[in-house]
PDB file of C-alpha atoms and ligand atoms in Angstrom:
ATOM      1  CA  UNK A1227      -0.029  -0.041   0.046  1.00  0.00           C
ATOM      2  CA  UNK A1228       1.265   3.442  -0.903  1.00  0.00           C
ATOM      3  CA  UNK A1229       1.007   5.975   1.997  1.00  0.00           C
ATOM      4  CA  UNK A1230       0.213   9.439   0.735  1.00  0.00           C
ATOM      5  CA  UNK A1231      -0.771  11.475   3.837  1.00  0.00           C
ATOM      6  CA  UNK A1232      -0.176  15.162   3.133  1.00  0.00           C
ATOM      7  CA  UNK A1233       3.531  15.858   3.831  1.00  0.00           C
ATOM      8  CA  UNK A1234       2.985  19.596   3.381  1.00  0.00           C
ATOM      9  CA  UNK A1235       1.137  19.936   6.703  1.00  0.00           C
ATOM     10  CA  UNK A1236       2.827  19.298  10.031  1.00  0.00           C
ATOM     11  CA  UNK A1237      -0.586  18.575  11.689  1.00  0.00           C
ATOM     12  CA  UNK A1238      -1.774  16.244   8.825  1.00  0.00           C
ATOM     13  CA  UNK A1239      -1.417  13.236  11.068  1.00  0.00           C
ATOM     14  CA  UNK A1240      -4.888  13.405  12.339  1.00  0.00           C
ATOM     15  CA  UNK A1241      -6.028  11.877   9.019  1.00  0.00           C
ATOM     16  CA  UNK A1242      -3.814   9.429   7.131  1.00  0.00           C
ATOM     17  CA  UNK A1243      -4.230   8.375   3.567  1.00  0.00           C
ATOM     18  CA  UNK A1244      -2.942   5.433   1.600  1.00  0.00           C
ATOM     19  CA  UNK A1245      -3.643   3.984  -1.712  1.00  0.00           C
ATOM     20  CA  UNK A1246      -3.996   0.183  -2.654  1.00  0.00           C
ATOM     21  CA  UNK A1247      -4.628  -0.243  -6.333  1.00  0.00           C
ATOM     22  CA  UNK A1248      -7.827   1.772  -7.058  1.00  0.00           C
ATOM     23  CA  UNK A1249      -8.807   1.926  -3.442  1.00  0.00           C
ATOM     24  CA  UNK A1250      -8.021   5.039  -1.234  1.00  0.00           C
ATOM     25  CA  UNK A1251      -7.884   4.282   2.526  1.00  0.00           C
ATOM     26  CA  UNK A1252      -8.533   7.025   4.869  1.00  0.00           C
ATOM     27  CA  UNK A1253      -7.614   6.604   8.475  1.00  0.00           C
ATOM     28  CA  UNK A1254      -8.814   8.841  11.309  1.00  0.00           C
ATOM     29  CA  UNK A1255      -5.925   9.155  13.510  1.00  0.00           C
ATOM     30  CA  UNK A1256      -6.354  10.821  17.005  1.00  0.00           C
ATOM     31  CA  UNK A1257      -6.286   7.528  18.873  1.00  0.00           C
ATOM     32  CA  UNK A1258      -5.732   9.031  22.387  1.00  0.00           C
ATOM     33  CA  UNK A1259      -9.196  10.446  22.087  1.00  0.00           C
ATOM     34  CA  UNK A1260     -10.701   7.587  20.172  1.00  0.00           C
ATOM     35  CA  UNK A1261     -10.384   9.555  17.049  1.00  0.00           C
ATOM     36  CA  UNK A1262     -12.944  12.056  18.170  1.00  0.00           C
ATOM     37  CA  UNK A1263     -13.456  15.096  15.801  1.00  0.00           C
ATOM     38  CA  UNK A1264     -11.858  18.465  16.341  1.00  0.00           C
ATOM     39  CA  UNK A1265     -11.928  21.168  13.824  1.00  0.00           C
ATOM     40  CA  UNK A1266      -8.529  20.310  12.380  1.00  0.00           C
ATOM     41  CA  UNK A1267      -9.505  16.594  11.895  1.00  0.00           C
ATOM     42  CA  UNK A1268     -12.743  17.853  10.158  1.00  0.00           C
ATOM     43  CA  UNK A1269     -10.712  19.897   7.762  1.00  0.00           C
ATOM     44  CA  UNK A1270      -8.241  17.073   6.985  1.00  0.00           C
ATOM     45  CA  UNK A1271     -10.969  14.602   6.418  1.00  0.00           C
ATOM     46  CA  UNK A1272     -12.879  16.877   4.146  1.00  0.00           C
ATOM     47  CA  UNK A1273      -9.723  17.372   2.237  1.00  0.00           C
ATOM     48  CA  UNK A1274      -8.991  13.707   2.003  1.00  0.00           C
ATOM     49  CA  UNK A1275     -12.487  13.026   0.621  1.00  0.00           C
ATOM     50  CA  UNK A1276     -12.291  16.007  -1.772  1.00  0.00           C
ATOM     51  CA  UNK A1277      -8.902  14.639  -3.002  1.00  0.00           C
ATOM     52  CA  UNK A1278     -10.253  10.980  -3.479  1.00  0.00           C
ATOM     53  CA  UNK A1279     -13.310  12.388  -5.386  1.00  0.00           C
ATOM     54  CA  UNK A1280     -11.154  14.411  -7.661  1.00  0.00           C
ATOM     55  CA  UNK A1281      -8.599  11.705  -8.428  1.00  0.00           C
ATOM     56  CA  UNK A1282      -9.831   9.662 -11.410  1.00  0.00           C
ATOM     57  CA  UNK A1283      -7.650   6.680 -10.465  1.00  0.00           C
ATOM     58  CA  UNK A1284      -9.690   6.271  -7.204  1.00  0.00           C
ATOM     59  CA  UNK A1285     -12.651   4.061  -7.647  1.00  0.00           C
ATOM     60  CA  UNK A1286     -13.489   3.125  -4.022  1.00  0.00           C
ATOM     61  CA  UNK A1287     -12.820   4.606  -0.612  1.00  0.00           C
ATOM     62  CA  UNK A1288     -12.305   2.728   2.832  1.00  0.00           C
ATOM     63  CA  UNK A1289     -12.647   4.793   6.004  1.00  0.00           C
ATOM     64  CA  UNK A1290     -11.302   3.487   9.293  1.00  0.00           C
ATOM     65  CA  UNK A1291      -9.832   4.389  12.628  1.00  0.00           C
ATOM     66  CA  UNK A1292      -6.447   4.166  14.226  1.00  0.00           C
ATOM     67  CA  UNK A1293      -6.079   2.398  17.478  1.00  0.00           C
ATOM     68  CA  UNK A1294      -8.926   0.787  19.526  1.00  0.00           C
ATOM     69  CA  UNK A1295     -11.711   3.079  18.375  1.00  0.00           C
ATOM     70  CA  UNK A1296     -13.408   4.114  15.045  1.00  0.00           C
ATOM     71  CA  UNK A1297     -14.536   7.635  16.195  1.00  0.00           C
ATOM     72  CA  UNK A1298     -16.047   8.905  19.480  1.00  0.00           C
ATOM     73  CA  UNK A1299     -17.849  11.787  17.811  1.00  0.00           C
ATOM     74  CA  UNK A1300     -17.212  15.287  18.861  1.00  0.00           C
ATOM     75  CA  UNK A1301     -14.045  15.946  20.837  1.00  0.00           C
ATOM     76  CA  UNK A1302     -15.663  17.048  24.127  1.00  0.00           C
ATOM     77  CA  UNK A1303     -12.434  18.409  25.415  1.00  0.00           C
ATOM     78  CA  UNK A1304     -11.985  20.829  22.407  1.00  0.00           C
ATOM     79  CA  UNK A1305     -12.374  24.183  24.119  1.00  0.00           C
ATOM     80  CA  UNK A1306     -12.770  26.044  20.860  1.00  0.00           C
ATOM     81  CA  UNK A1307     -15.492  23.952  19.243  1.00  0.00           C
ATOM     82  CA  UNK A1308     -18.887  24.851  19.787  1.00  0.00           C
ATOM     83  CA  UNK A1309     -18.153  28.226  21.408  1.00  0.00           C
ATOM     84  CA  UNK A1310     -18.940  31.453  19.827  1.00  0.00           C
ATOM     85  CA  UNK A1311     -18.297  34.534  21.820  1.00  0.00           C
ATOM     86  CA  UNK A1312     -17.901  32.541  25.047  1.00  0.00           C
ATOM     87  CA  UNK A1313     -21.425  30.789  24.434  1.00  0.00           C
ATOM     88  CA  UNK A1314     -22.183  27.385  23.144  1.00  0.00           C
ATOM     89  CA  UNK A1315     -23.116  27.385  19.423  1.00  0.00           C
ATOM     90  CA  UNK A1316     -23.529  23.522  18.814  1.00  0.00           C
ATOM     91  CA  UNK A1317     -25.964  24.152  16.036  1.00  0.00           C
ATOM     92  CA  UNK A1318     -23.459  26.239  14.240  1.00  0.00           C
ATOM     93  CA  UNK A1319     -20.793  23.527  14.512  1.00  0.00           C
ATOM     94  CA  UNK A1320     -23.297  21.029  13.188  1.00  0.00           C
ATOM     95  CA  UNK A1321     -24.159  23.320  10.318  1.00  0.00           C
ATOM     96  CA  UNK A1322     -20.597  24.400   9.617  1.00  0.00           C
ATOM     97  CA  UNK A1323     -18.939  21.002  10.073  1.00  0.00           C
ATOM     98  CA  UNK A1324     -20.926  17.958  10.416  1.00  0.00           C
ATOM     99  CA  UNK A1325     -23.649  18.634   7.760  1.00  0.00           C
ATOM    100  CA  UNK A1326     -20.999  19.381   5.013  1.00  0.00           C
ATOM    101  CA  UNK A1327     -19.179  16.183   6.025  1.00  0.00           C
ATOM    102  CA  UNK A1328     -22.211  14.025   5.845  1.00  0.00           C
ATOM    103  CA  UNK A1329     -23.102  15.516   2.457  1.00  0.00           C
ATOM    104  CA  UNK A1330     -19.504  15.164   1.193  1.00  0.00           C
ATOM    105  CA  UNK A1331     -19.739  11.286   1.913  1.00  0.00           C
ATOM    106  CA  UNK A1332     -23.230  11.112   0.313  1.00  0.00           C
ATOM    107  CA  UNK A1333     -21.969  12.972  -2.828  1.00  0.00           C
ATOM    108  CA  UNK A1334     -18.897  10.889  -3.456  1.00  0.00           C
ATOM    109  CA  UNK A1335     -18.464   9.678  -7.057  1.00  0.00           C
ATOM    110  CA  UNK A1336     -17.226   6.391  -5.765  1.00  0.00           C
ATOM    111  CA  UNK A1337     -18.478   3.764  -3.265  1.00  0.00           C
ATOM    112  CA  UNK A1338     -17.442   4.442   0.428  1.00  0.00           C
ATOM    113  CA  UNK A1339     -16.918   1.525   2.764  1.00  0.00           C
ATOM    114  CA  UNK A1340     -16.646   2.122   6.530  1.00  0.00           C
ATOM    115  CA  UNK A1341     -14.355  -0.297   8.169  1.00  0.00           C
ATOM    116  CA  UNK A1342     -15.523   0.125  11.904  1.00  0.00           C
ATOM    117  CA  UNK A1343     -12.589  -1.139  14.020  1.00  0.00           C
ATOM    118  CA  UNK A1344     -13.823  -0.078  17.475  1.00  0.00           C
ATOM    119  CA  UNK A1345     -16.437   1.969  19.213  1.00  0.00           C
ATOM    120  CA  UNK A1346     -18.324   4.434  17.069  1.00  0.00           C
ATOM    121  CA  UNK A1347     -20.118   6.973  19.247  1.00  0.00           C
ATOM    122  CA  UNK A1348     -22.215  10.127  18.694  1.00  0.00           C
ATOM    123  CA  UNK A1349     -21.376  11.735  15.325  1.00  0.00           C
ATOM    124  CA  UNK A1350     -18.705   9.061  14.800  1.00  0.00           C
ATOM    125  CA  UNK A1351     -21.438   6.543  14.752  1.00  0.00           C
ATOM    126  CA  UNK A1352     -23.627   8.357  12.298  1.00  0.00           C
ATOM    127  CA  UNK A1353     -20.717   9.333  10.104  1.00  0.00           C
ATOM    128  CA  UNK A1354     -19.928   5.482   9.656  1.00  0.00           C
ATOM    129  CA  UNK A1355     -23.514   4.758   9.084  1.00  0.00           C
ATOM    130  CA  UNK A1356     -23.789   7.380   6.374  1.00  0.00           C
ATOM    131  CA  UNK A1357     -21.226   5.471   4.294  1.00  0.00           C
ATOM    132  CA  UNK A1358     -22.413   3.246   1.630  1.00  0.00           C
ATOM    133  CA  UNK A1359     -21.374  -0.062   3.154  1.00  0.00           C
ATOM    134  CA  UNK A1360     -20.366  -0.617   6.809  1.00  0.00           C
ATOM    135  CA  UNK A1361     -18.195  -3.639   7.776  1.00  0.00           C
ATOM    136  CA  UNK A1362     -17.851  -3.793  11.474  1.00  0.00           C
ATOM    137  CA  UNK A1363     -15.245  -5.766  13.482  1.00  0.00           C
ATOM    138  CA  UNK A1364     -16.870  -8.099  16.029  1.00  0.00           C
ATOM    139  CA  UNK A1365     -15.515  -6.153  19.043  1.00  0.00           C
ATOM    140  CA  UNK A1366     -16.744  -2.889  17.723  1.00  0.00           C
ATOM    141  CA  UNK A1367     -19.981  -1.154  18.882  1.00  0.00           C
ATOM    142  CA  UNK A1368     -22.294   1.731  17.894  1.00  0.00           C
ATOM    143  CA  UNK A1369     -23.478   4.299  20.503  1.00  0.00           C
ATOM    144  CA  UNK A1370     -26.011   7.191  19.947  1.00  0.00           C
ATOM    145  CA  UNK A1371     -24.274   8.949  22.857  1.00  0.00           C
ATOM    146  CA  UNK A1372     -26.139  12.199  22.258  1.00  0.00           C
ATOM    147  CA  UNK A1373     -28.880  11.727  24.769  1.00  0.00           C
ATOM    148  CA  UNK A1374     -26.343  11.369  27.607  1.00  0.00           C
ATOM    149  CA  UNK A1375     -25.100  14.939  26.943  1.00  0.00           C
ATOM    150  CA  UNK A1376     -28.464  16.549  26.284  1.00  0.00           C
ATOM    151  CA  UNK A1377     -28.443  16.535  22.491  1.00  0.00           C
ATOM    152  CA  UNK A1378     -30.258  14.809  19.573  1.00  0.00           C
ATOM    153  CA  UNK A1379     -28.578  12.565  17.109  1.00  0.00           C
ATOM    154  CA  UNK A1380     -26.679  14.541  14.429  1.00  0.00           C
ATOM    155  CA  UNK A1381     -24.491  13.863  11.413  1.00  0.00           C
ATOM    156  CA  UNK A1382     -27.505  12.536   9.780  1.00  0.00           C
ATOM    157  CA  UNK A1383     -28.666  10.184  12.663  1.00  0.00           C
ATOM    158  CA  UNK A1384     -32.240  11.229  12.644  1.00  0.00           C
ATOM    159  CA  UNK A1385     -32.560  10.488   8.985  1.00  0.00           C
ATOM    160  CA  UNK A1386     -30.515   7.410   8.828  1.00  0.00           C
ATOM    161  CA  UNK A1387     -31.594   5.453  11.931  1.00  0.00           C
ATOM    162  CA  UNK A1388     -35.395   5.052  11.250  1.00  0.00           C
ATOM    163  CA  UNK A1389     -34.537   4.223   7.519  1.00  0.00           C
ATOM    164  CA  UNK A1390     -31.948   1.714   8.448  1.00  0.00           C
ATOM    165  CA  UNK A1391     -33.653  -0.050  11.412  1.00  0.00           C
ATOM    166  CA  UNK A1392     -37.206   1.367  11.721  1.00  0.00           C
ATOM    167  CA  UNK A1393     -38.723   3.945  14.050  1.00  0.00           C
ATOM    168  CA  UNK A1394     -38.856   1.614  17.119  1.00  0.00           C
ATOM    169  CA  UNK A1395     -35.283   0.667  17.156  1.00  0.00           C
ATOM    170  CA  UNK A1396     -34.214   4.172  16.070  1.00  0.00           C
ATOM    171  CA  UNK A1397     -35.920   5.793  19.102  1.00  0.00           C
ATOM    172  CA  UNK A1398     -34.715   3.095  21.432  1.00  0.00           C
ATOM    173  CA  UNK A1399     -31.070   3.520  20.382  1.00  0.00           C
ATOM    174  CA  UNK A1400     -31.300   7.240  20.356  1.00  0.00           C
ATOM    175  CA  UNK A1401     -33.091   7.653  23.792  1.00  0.00           C
ATOM    176  CA  UNK A1402     -31.150   5.026  25.736  1.00  0.00           C
ATOM    177  CA  UNK A1403     -27.636   5.877  24.184  1.00  0.00           C
ATOM    178  CA  UNK A1404     -27.088   2.170  24.829  1.00  0.00           C
ATOM    179  CA  UNK A1405     -23.940   0.423  23.205  1.00  0.00           C
ATOM    180  CA  UNK A1406     -25.045  -1.721  20.422  1.00  0.00           C
ATOM    181  CA  UNK A1407     -22.473  -4.524  19.726  1.00  0.00           C
ATOM    182  CA  UNK A1408     -21.471  -5.046  16.111  1.00  0.00           C
ATOM    183  CA  UNK A1409     -22.997  -8.532  15.779  1.00  0.00           C
ATOM    184  CA  UNK A1410     -26.437  -7.115  16.958  1.00  0.00           C
ATOM    185  CA  UNK A1411     -26.038  -4.178  14.632  1.00  0.00           C
ATOM    186  CA  UNK A1412     -25.553  -6.541  11.755  1.00  0.00           C
ATOM    187  CA  UNK A1413     -28.475  -8.710  12.844  1.00  0.00           C
ATOM    188  CA  UNK A1414     -30.868  -5.709  12.815  1.00  0.00           C
ATOM    189  CA  UNK A1415     -29.583  -4.240   9.596  1.00  0.00           C
ATOM    190  CA  UNK A1416     -27.887  -1.295  10.957  1.00  0.00           C
ATOM    191  CA  UNK A1417     -24.630  -2.414   9.267  1.00  0.00           C
ATOM    192  CA  UNK A1418     -23.824  -4.635   6.294  1.00  0.00           C
ATOM    193  CA  UNK A1419     -21.569  -7.093   7.920  1.00  0.00           C
ATOM    194  CA  UNK A1420     -19.745  -8.150  11.249  1.00  0.00           C
ATOM    195  CA  UNK A1421     -16.536  -9.822  10.738  1.00  0.00           C
ATOM    196  CA  UNK A1422     -13.679 -11.033  13.032  1.00  0.00           C
ATOM    197  CA  UNK A1423     -11.397  -8.374  14.262  1.00  0.00           C
ATOM    198  CA  UNK A1424      -8.328  -9.992  12.671  1.00  0.00           C
ATOM    199  CA  UNK A1425     -10.019  -9.889   9.279  1.00  0.00           C
ATOM    200  CA  UNK A1426     -11.629  -6.482   9.305  1.00  0.00           C
ATOM    201  CA  UNK A1427      -9.192  -4.638   6.964  1.00  0.00           C
ATOM    202  CA  UNK A1428      -8.821  -7.624   4.642  1.00  0.00           C
ATOM    203  CA  UNK A1429     -12.613  -7.847   4.369  1.00  0.00           C
ATOM    204  CA  UNK A1430     -13.061  -4.165   3.858  1.00  0.00           C
ATOM    205  CA  UNK A1431     -10.235  -3.853   1.333  1.00  0.00           C
ATOM    206  CA  UNK A1432     -11.459  -7.016  -0.672  1.00  0.00           C
ATOM    207  CA  UNK A1433     -14.929  -5.611  -0.770  1.00  0.00           C
ATOM    208  CA  UNK A1434     -13.685  -2.098  -1.919  1.00  0.00           C
ATOM    209  CA  UNK A1435     -11.468  -3.615  -4.487  1.00  0.00           C
ATOM    210  CA  UNK A1436     -14.337  -5.627  -5.850  1.00  0.00           C
ATOM    211  CA  UNK A1437     -16.456  -2.585  -6.039  1.00  0.00           C
ATOM    212  CA  UNK A1438     -13.652  -0.590  -7.682  1.00  0.00           C
ATOM    213  CA  UNK A1439     -13.646  -3.075 -10.541  1.00  0.00           C
ATOM    214  CA  UNK A1440     -17.402  -2.492 -11.033  1.00  0.00           C
ATOM    215  CA  UNK A1441     -19.284   0.429 -12.989  1.00  0.00           C
ATOM    216  CA  UNK A1442     -18.286   3.156 -10.652  1.00  0.00           C
ATOM    217  CA  UNK A1443     -20.864   5.753 -11.985  1.00  0.00           C
ATOM    218  CA  UNK A1444     -23.644   3.264 -11.815  1.00  0.00           C
ATOM    219  CA  UNK A1445     -22.830   2.523  -8.290  1.00  0.00           C
ATOM    220  CA  UNK A1446     -22.838   6.209  -7.285  1.00  0.00           C
ATOM    221  CA  UNK A1447     -26.159   6.566  -9.186  1.00  0.00           C
ATOM    222  CA  UNK A1448     -27.453   3.538  -7.321  1.00  0.00           C
ATOM    223  CA  UNK A1449     -26.771   5.326  -4.046  1.00  0.00           C
ATOM    224  CA  UNK A1450     -28.615   8.541  -5.306  1.00  0.00           C
ATOM    225  CA  UNK A1451     -31.511   6.484  -6.667  1.00  0.00           C
ATOM    226  CA  UNK A1452     -32.136   4.752  -3.408  1.00  0.00           C
ATOM    227  CA  UNK A1453     -31.813   7.954  -1.293  1.00  0.00           C
ATOM    228  CA  UNK A1454     -34.139   9.712  -3.786  1.00  0.00           C
ATOM    229  CA  UNK A1455     -36.724   6.938  -3.814  1.00  0.00           C
ATOM    230  CA  UNK A1456     -37.078   7.267   0.024  1.00  0.00           C
ATOM    231  CA  UNK A1457     -39.104  10.440  -0.483  1.00  0.00           C
ATOM    232  CA  UNK A1458     -41.147   9.297  -3.527  1.00  0.00           C
ATOM    233  CA  UNK A1459     -44.234   7.256  -4.045  1.00  0.00           C
ATOM    234  CA  UNK A1460     -43.921   4.036  -5.996  1.00  0.00           C
ATOM    235  CA  UNK A1461     -44.914   5.473  -9.320  1.00  0.00           C
ATOM    236  CA  UNK A1462     -42.499   8.448  -8.993  1.00  0.00           C
ATOM    237  CA  UNK A1463     -39.741   6.132  -7.912  1.00  0.00           C
ATOM    238  CA  UNK A1464     -40.310   4.039 -11.109  1.00  0.00           C
ATOM    239  CA  UNK A1465     -40.160   7.104 -13.186  1.00  0.00           C
ATOM    240  CA  UNK A1466     -36.937   8.247 -11.487  1.00  0.00           C
ATOM    241  CA  UNK A1467     -35.451   4.871 -12.212  1.00  0.00           C
ATOM    242  CA  UNK A1468     -36.416   5.220 -15.829  1.00  0.00           C
ATOM    243  CA  UNK A1469     -34.704   8.579 -15.981  1.00  0.00           C
ATOM    244  CA  UNK A1470     -31.524   7.326 -14.504  1.00  0.00           C
ATOM    245  CA  UNK A1471     -31.489   4.269 -16.749  1.00  0.00           C
ATOM    246  CA  UNK A1472     -32.040   6.521 -19.760  1.00  0.00           C
ATOM    247  CA  UNK A1473     -28.799   8.273 -18.941  1.00  0.00           C
ATOM    248  CA  UNK A1474     -26.769   5.136 -17.872  1.00  0.00           C
ATOM    249  CA  UNK A1475     -28.018   3.063 -20.627  1.00  0.00           C
ATOM    250  CA  UNK A1476     -26.360   5.235 -23.150  1.00  0.00           C
ATOM    251  CA  UNK A1477     -23.095   5.454 -21.152  1.00  0.00           C
ATOM    252  CA  UNK A1478     -19.921   3.323 -22.124  1.00  0.00           C
ATOM    253  CA  UNK A1479     -20.045   1.121 -19.014  1.00  0.00           C
ATOM    254  CA  UNK A1480     -23.445  -0.280 -19.838  1.00  0.00           C
ATOM    255  CA  UNK A1481     -22.461  -0.910 -23.449  1.00  0.00           C
ATOM    256  CA  UNK A1482     -19.328  -2.608 -22.213  1.00  0.00           C
ATOM    257  CA  UNK A1483     -21.141  -4.740 -19.568  1.00  0.00           C
ATOM    258  CA  UNK A1484     -23.561  -6.042 -22.271  1.00  0.00           C
ATOM    259  CA  UNK A1485     -20.720  -6.636 -24.822  1.00  0.00           C
ATOM    260  CA  UNK A1486     -18.606  -8.463 -22.260  1.00  0.00           C
ATOM    261  CA  UNK A1487     -21.670 -10.706 -21.366  1.00  0.00           C
ATOM    262  CA  UNK A1488     -22.321 -11.509 -25.051  1.00  0.00           C
ATOM    263  CA  UNK A1489     -18.677 -12.095 -25.737  1.00  0.00           C
ATOM    264  CA  UNK A1490     -18.275 -14.179 -22.541  1.00  0.00           C
ATOM    265  CA  UNK A1491     -15.283 -12.080 -21.353  1.00  0.00           C
ATOM    266  CA  UNK A1492     -14.543 -10.002 -18.338  1.00  0.00           C
ATOM    267  CA  UNK A1493     -15.762  -6.487 -18.616  1.00  0.00           C
ATOM    268  CA  UNK A1494     -13.416  -3.416 -18.217  1.00  0.00           C
ATOM    269  CA  UNK A1495     -15.453  -0.549 -16.874  1.00  0.00           C
ATOM    270  CA  UNK A1496     -14.148   3.119 -17.139  1.00  0.00           C
ATOM    271  CA  UNK A1497     -17.090   5.517 -16.450  1.00  0.00           C
ATOM    272  CA  UNK A1498     -16.744   7.444 -13.099  1.00  0.00           C
TER     273      UNK A1498
HETATM  274  O1  LIG B 586     -20.280  20.975  19.368  1.00  0.00           O
HETATM  275  C1  LIG B 586     -20.864  19.888  19.378  1.00  0.00           C
HETATM  276  O2  LIG B 586     -20.871  19.296  20.371  1.00  0.00           O
HETATM  277  C2  LIG B 586     -21.540  19.472  18.239  1.00  0.00           C
HETATM  278  C3  LIG B 586     -21.328  17.977  17.744  1.00  0.00           C
HETATM  279  C4  LIG B 586     -21.901  16.977  18.404  1.00  0.00           C
HETATM  280  C5  LIG B 586     -21.647  15.548  17.925  1.00  0.00           C
HETATM  281  C6  LIG B 586     -21.396  14.455  18.884  1.00  0.00           C
HETATM  282  O3  LIG B 586     -20.662  13.691  18.412  1.00  0.00           O
HETATM  283  S1  LIG B 586     -21.896  14.569  20.395  1.00  0.00           S
HETATM  284  C7  LIG B 586     -21.408  12.935  21.019  1.00  0.00           C
HETATM  285  C8  LIG B 586     -19.950  13.208  21.630  1.00  0.00           C
HETATM  286  N1  LIG B 586     -19.466  11.884  21.960  1.00  0.00           N
HETATM  287  C9  LIG B 586     -19.702  11.320  23.128  1.00  0.00           C
HETATM  288  O4  LIG B 586     -20.406  11.829  23.972  1.00  0.00           O
HETATM  289  C10 LIG B 586     -18.927   9.983  23.458  1.00  0.00           C
HETATM  290  C11 LIG B 586     -18.116  10.229  24.661  1.00  0.00           C
HETATM  291  N2  LIG B 586     -17.196   8.984  24.913  1.00  0.00           N
HETATM  292  C12 LIG B 586     -17.600   8.058  25.479  1.00  0.00           C
HETATM  293  O5  LIG B 586     -18.868   7.882  25.948  1.00  0.00           O
HETATM  294  C13 LIG B 586     -16.564   6.860  25.687  1.00  0.00           C
HETATM  295  O6  LIG B 586     -15.355   7.426  25.685  1.00  0.00           O
HETATM  296  C14 LIG B 586     -16.783   5.773  24.683  1.00  0.00           C
HETATM  297  C15 LIG B 586     -18.164   4.901  25.146  1.00  0.00           C
HETATM  298  C16 LIG B 586     -16.887   6.210  23.310  1.00  0.00           C
HETATM  299  C17 LIG B 586     -15.733   4.735  24.932  1.00  0.00           C
HETATM  300  O7  LIG B 586     -15.601   4.354  26.265  1.00  0.00           O
HETATM  301  P1  LIG B 586     -14.280   3.557  26.808  1.00  0.00           P
HETATM  302  O8  LIG B 586     -14.474   3.223  28.221  1.00  0.00           O
HETATM  303  O9  LIG B 586     -13.958   2.506  25.845  1.00  0.00           O
HETATM  304  O10 LIG B 586     -13.144   4.502  26.477  1.00  0.00           O
HETATM  305  P2  LIG B 586     -12.806   5.914  27.481  1.00  0.00           P
HETATM  306  O11 LIG B 586     -11.781   5.503  28.556  1.00  0.00           O
HETATM  307  O12 LIG B 586     -14.108   6.724  27.877  1.00  0.00           O
HETATM  308  O13 LIG B 586     -12.027   6.852  26.417  1.00  0.00           O
HETATM  309  C18 LIG B 586     -10.628   6.663  26.010  1.00  0.00           C
HETATM  310  C19 LIG B 586     -10.026   8.003  25.942  1.00  0.00           C
HETATM  311  O14 LIG B 586     -10.650   8.709  24.996  1.00  0.00           O
HETATM  312  C20 LIG B 586     -10.248   8.880  27.265  1.00  0.00           C
HETATM  313  O15 LIG B 586      -9.141   9.728  27.470  1.00  0.00           O
HETATM  314  P3  LIG B 586      -8.051   9.476  28.598  1.00  0.00           P
HETATM  315  O16 LIG B 586      -8.807   9.359  29.825  1.00  0.00           O
HETATM  316  O17 LIG B 586      -7.321   8.102  28.263  1.00  0.00           O
HETATM  317  O18 LIG B 586      -7.176  10.510  28.458  1.00  0.00           O
HETATM  318  C21 LIG B 586     -11.441   9.640  26.888  1.00  0.00           C
HETATM  319  O19 LIG B 586     -11.483  10.972  27.716  1.00  0.00           O
HETATM  320  C22 LIG B 586     -11.342   9.917  25.342  1.00  0.00           C
HETATM  321  N3  LIG B 586     -12.439  10.187  24.742  1.00  0.00           N
HETATM  322  C23 LIG B 586     -13.440   9.471  24.404  1.00  0.00           C
HETATM  323  N4  LIG B 586     -14.457   9.929  23.783  1.00  0.00           N
HETATM  324  C24 LIG B 586     -14.027  11.316  23.560  1.00  0.00           C
HETATM  325  C25 LIG B 586     -12.786  11.512  24.268  1.00  0.00           C
HETATM  326  N5  LIG B 586     -12.156  12.608  24.356  1.00  0.00           N
HETATM  327  C26 LIG B 586     -12.813  13.644  23.773  1.00  0.00           C
HETATM  328  N6  LIG B 586     -13.925  13.640  23.166  1.00  0.00           N
HETATM  329  C27 LIG B 586     -14.648  12.364  23.169  1.00  0.00           C
HETATM  330  N7  LIG B 586     -15.889  12.353  22.528  1.00  0.00           N
END
C-alpha cells in the first residue's frame, strides 16, 4: 500500500491516507481520544475526501480508525469547538462541520466503505452509518451517545436510523444511548456485515477492491436513486429509475457490460 498522507502539513497526522490499487484508505488518527472530531480533523478529513473524489484513479474509498476506536464523535475536550463569543453554538458547529461532512460522503462519485474497527459513538457512529457499506469488527460497537449529553442525534442520525432499522429501534437506540455490539448491529440491519477483528481490513479492502472493478458511475447513481426513492411514492420512484436508466443505458459502461456478457469475457469498466 502506498502511503500518501499530506507531507506539506505538520498537523496532517490526524488523518492518514494510503492507496492500494484503485482503493483510497482514509484513517482517522487521533487514537488518544478515540479519533474524536476536532476542527482540524474535520478539515483534514474533508480534504482527504475531496482529494479522493477528484482523483480519477480512485474507484472506491475505505474509512477506518487508528487504535482501538473508530470515532467517538465530537471531541468534548476541544475548548474552541461549539463556542462562539463565550457561548455554546452547537448548532453552528453542526451546520458548519458535520452537515458538510455527511453531504460530502453522500456525494462521493465512488463507493465508500466504513471499516469500523472499534467503538463508534455520537457523530462518529452516524458518520460511519452514512457510508455506503459498513463492515464492523466483532469487538466494535455503535452508541448514539447524544442523549447522555442533552443533545439529539446529528451527522444524519435522525434521517439514517429510522430508515436503516425502523422507528422503534431508532428511538430506542437514540433515547437510551445504549451500546449496540457489532453482531447485533448486523443482525438488525444497521450495518452490512460483522467480521472477526483480525480480518476487518482484509474484508473491507477486498470488498472495496471488488467495488472498484465495477461500473463506478452506476454504483454512485445507485446510491442517489435509493436515497431519492425514500421520499417518492412507487410510481414516482419507477419514473426516477427510468430517467437514470436512460442516461446510464447510453453510457460506455453499460455498453461494455452487455458486450462483455455477450462475448463471454470480463468487462473493463471506465465510467466514473
Ligand atoms: O459541538 C458539538 O458538540 C456538536 C457536535 C456533536 C456531535 C457529537 O458527536 S456529540 C457526542 C460526543 N461523543 C460522546 O459523547 C462520546 C464520549 N465518549 C464516551 O462515551 C466513551 O469514551 C466511549 C463509550 C466512546 C468509549 O468508552 P471507553 O471506556 O472504551 O473509553 P474511554 O476511557 O471513555 O475513552 C478513552 C479516551 O478517549 C479517554 O481519554 P483518557 O482518559 O485516556 O485521556 C477519553 O476521555 C477519550 N475520549 C473518548 N471520547 C471522547 C474522548 N475525548 C474527547 N472527546 C470524546 N468524544
